[in-house]
Amino acid sequence: PAQPVHAATSTASSVADSVIKTGKQFLGVRYQFGAPTGRTDEFDCSSFTQYIFKQNGINLPRSSRQQSKVGTPVSKDQLQPGDLVFSDTNRDGVINHVSIYMGNGQLLHTYRVGIGVTTSNFAGSAWDRTFVSARRVIPNNGQASAASLPN
């Protein structure tokens, strides 16, 4: 019985690795709030996550608020690579930022003109202090569920 579980975990892990690898290809690409879907010369936080997950067969909605409603809820202490991390950096009760947990306490995301796509430490950061929720959109078998991930 342990073998199928290991195989499922390694599949999800390889999808997460692929998502992160895809995202890292865009390190340094400029940030632009409201960047159009599908563009790769500029991103905002949610167009970035939407694009790189789509490149790996997982469809996400466009906005960080919409993305925060798909997949499976995950507690901060159970984060795995590939999980989406949602923050309320304006502290107004509304999710306004999404990043990708890379493992080892690191986030992959884009924010602020002049910074663009980058990696950041999570613990103690603005995204940690304003953390709202996290979601796992890479199922254990590595396959996106059409029911949980609307186009």
Tab-separated table of C-alpha atoms in Angstrom:
chain	number	residue	atom	x	y	z
A	1	PRO	CA	0.000	0.000	0.000
A	2	ALA	CA	2.913	2.423	0.614
A	3	GLN	CA	4.030	2.318	-3.032
A	4	PRO	CA	0.955	4.045	-4.573
A	5	VAL	CA	1.128	6.775	-1.908
A	6	HIS	CA	4.817	7.351	-2.673
A	7	ALA	CA	4.105	7.419	-6.395
A	8	ALA	CA	1.290	9.947	-5.912
A	9	THR	CA	3.459	12.142	-3.725
A	10	SER	CA	6.327	12.102	-6.195
A	11	THR	CA	3.929	13.012	-9.037
A	12	ALA	CA	2.567	15.995	-7.106
A	13	SER	CA	6.129	16.901	-6.171
A	14	SER	CA	7.262	16.774	-9.792
A	15	VAL	CA	4.331	19.028	-10.825
A	16	ALA	CA	5.290	21.485	-8.056
A	17	ASP	CA	8.936	21.352	-9.159
A	18	SER	CA	7.847	22.037	-12.736
A	19	VAL	CA	5.615	24.968	-11.687
A	20	ILE	CA	8.490	26.498	-9.707
A	21	LYS	CA	10.975	25.883	-12.521
A	22	THR	CA	8.567	27.535	-14.984
A	23	GLY	CA	8.161	30.514	-12.662
A	24	LYS	CA	11.901	30.946	-12.147
A	25	GLN	CA	12.308	31.394	-15.907
A	26	PHE	CA	10.587	34.764	-15.437
A	27	LEU	CA	12.785	36.104	-12.600
A	28	GLY	CA	13.234	39.831	-13.170
A	29	VAL	CA	10.221	40.259	-15.481
A	30	ARG	CA	8.615	43.558	-14.607
A	31	TYR	CA	5.581	44.019	-12.378
A	32	GLN	CA	2.538	45.796	-13.771
A	33	PHE	CA	-0.720	45.886	-11.809
A	34	GLY	CA	-3.551	44.596	-13.989
A	35	ALA	CA	-1.161	42.995	-16.493
A	36	PRO	CA	-3.201	41.246	-19.196
A	37	THR	CA	-3.645	37.477	-19.010
A	38	GLY	CA	-1.176	35.562	-21.136
A	39	ARG	CA	1.495	38.261	-21.397
A	40	THR	CA	4.979	37.223	-20.350
A	41	ASP	CA	6.773	40.575	-20.588
A	42	GLU	CA	4.926	41.854	-17.491
A	43	PHE	CA	2.875	40.274	-14.711
A	44	ASP	CA	0.955	41.167	-11.631
A	45	CYS	CA	0.884	38.612	-8.822
A	46	SER	CA	-2.173	36.692	-9.998
A	47	SER	CA	-1.473	36.844	-13.738
A	48	PHE	CA	1.924	35.335	-12.881
A	49	THR	CA	0.472	32.432	-10.874
A	50	GLN	CA	-2.273	31.910	-13.444
A	51	TYR	CA	0.228	31.781	-16.315
A	52	ILE	CA	2.814	29.456	-14.793
A	53	PHE	CA	0.222	27.015	-13.437
A	54	LYS	CA	-1.507	26.973	-16.851
A	55	GLN	CA	1.842	26.071	-18.457
A	56	ASN	CA	1.745	23.007	-16.178
A	57	GLY	CA	-1.835	21.976	-16.950
A	58	ILE	CA	-3.614	23.658	-14.024
A	59	ASN	CA	-6.171	26.366	-14.771
A	60	LEU	CA	-6.591	29.090	-12.158
A	61	PRO	CA	-9.001	32.032	-12.127
A	62	ARG	CA	-7.529	35.491	-12.849
A	63	SER	CA	-7.550	37.361	-9.517
A	64	SER	CA	-5.859	36.508	-6.220
A	65	ARG	CA	-9.267	36.641	-4.475
A	66	GLN	CA	-10.711	34.146	-6.989
A	67	GLN	CA	-7.611	31.937	-6.740
A	68	SER	CA	-7.987	31.871	-2.938
A	69	LYS	CA	-11.243	29.930	-3.355
A	70	VAL	CA	-9.959	26.990	-5.442
A	71	GLY	CA	-8.096	23.884	-4.378
A	72	THR	CA	-7.795	22.666	-0.795
A	73	PRO	CA	-7.145	24.865	2.258
A	74	VAL	CA	-3.701	24.381	3.835
A	75	SER	CA	-2.481	25.705	7.180
A	76	LYS	CA	0.672	27.823	7.237
A	77	ASP	CA	2.591	25.102	9.078
A	78	GLN	CA	1.671	22.498	6.431
A	79	LEU	CA	2.830	24.398	3.340
A	80	GLN	CA	4.384	22.331	0.568
A	81	PRO	CA	6.155	23.503	-2.591
A	82	GLY	CA	3.594	24.646	-5.163
A	83	ASP	CA	1.014	25.841	-2.610
A	84	LEU	CA	-0.495	29.275	-3.161
A	85	VAL	CA	-0.063	31.751	-0.275
A	86	PHE	CA	-2.581	34.603	0.045
A	87	SER	CA	-2.020	37.867	1.879
A	88	ASP	CA	-3.902	41.067	2.695
A	89	THR	CA	-1.003	43.507	2.437
A	90	ASN	CA	-3.358	46.524	2.623
A	91	ARG	CA	-4.798	45.133	5.879
A	92	ASP	CA	-8.305	45.992	4.715
A	93	GLY	CA	-9.792	42.508	5.064
A	94	VAL	CA	-9.448	41.722	1.343
A	95	ILE	CA	-6.913	39.336	-0.187
A	96	ASN	CA	-4.750	41.335	-2.586
A	97	HIS	CA	-1.605	39.223	-3.067
A	98	VAL	CA	-0.777	35.661	-4.094
A	99	SER	CA	2.610	33.984	-4.060
A	100	ILE	CA	3.872	30.440	-4.558
A	101	TYR	CA	5.520	28.584	-1.712
A	102	MET	CA	8.806	27.112	-2.979
A	103	GLY	CA	9.814	25.202	0.148
A	104	ASN	CA	12.599	26.083	2.581
A	105	GLY	CA	10.702	29.189	3.705
A	106	GLN	CA	10.849	30.830	0.256
A	107	LEU	CA	8.151	32.467	-1.890
A	108	LEU	CA	8.131	32.985	-5.658
A	109	HIS	CA	6.011	35.956	-6.718
A	110	THR	CA	5.912	39.402	-8.262
A	111	TYR	CA	5.103	42.688	-6.638
A	112	ARG	CA	5.914	46.369	-6.915
A	113	VAL	CA	7.224	48.201	-9.951
A	114	GLY	CA	11.007	48.036	-9.909
A	115	ILE	CA	11.129	44.587	-8.287
A	116	GLY	CA	9.134	42.282	-10.562
A	117	VAL	CA	9.297	38.495	-10.394
A	118	THR	CA	11.511	37.518	-7.475
A	119	THR	CA	11.982	35.143	-4.570
A	120	SER	CA	11.517	36.263	-0.973
A	121	ASN	CA	11.807	34.854	2.525
A	122	PHE	CA	8.366	34.075	3.935
A	123	ALA	CA	8.935	33.988	7.713
A	124	GLY	CA	8.596	37.454	9.222
A	125	SER	CA	7.932	39.099	5.835
A	126	ALA	CA	5.035	41.405	4.978
A	127	TRP	CA	3.368	38.394	3.322
A	128	ASP	CA	3.741	36.367	6.523
A	129	ARG	CA	2.477	39.193	8.774
A	130	THR	CA	-0.560	39.733	6.512
A	131	PHE	CA	-1.103	36.009	5.730
A	132	VAL	CA	-4.780	35.153	5.210
A	133	SER	CA	-4.784	31.624	3.808
A	134	ALA	CA	-3.050	29.080	1.609
A	135	ARG	CA	-4.446	26.661	-0.952
A	136	ARG	CA	-3.129	23.480	-2.515
A	137	VAL	CA	-4.088	23.392	-6.186
A	138	ILE	CA	-1.751	20.532	-7.114
A	139	PRO	CA	-3.657	17.398	-6.067
A	140	ASN	CA	-1.761	14.433	-4.620
A	141	ASN	CA	-1.905	12.596	-7.925
A	142	GLY	CA	-0.573	15.616	-9.790
A	143	GLN	CA	-3.763	15.967	-11.819
A	144	ALA	CA	-5.905	19.088	-11.636
A	145	SER	CA	-9.519	18.409	-10.786
A	146	ALA	CA	-11.830	20.180	-13.197
A	147	ALA	CA	-14.449	20.445	-10.440
A	148	SER	CA	-12.151	22.349	-8.078
A	149	LEU	CA	-10.304	24.454	-10.651
A	150	PRO	CA	-12.678	26.437	-12.871
A	151	ASN	CA	-11.373	27.964	-16.099
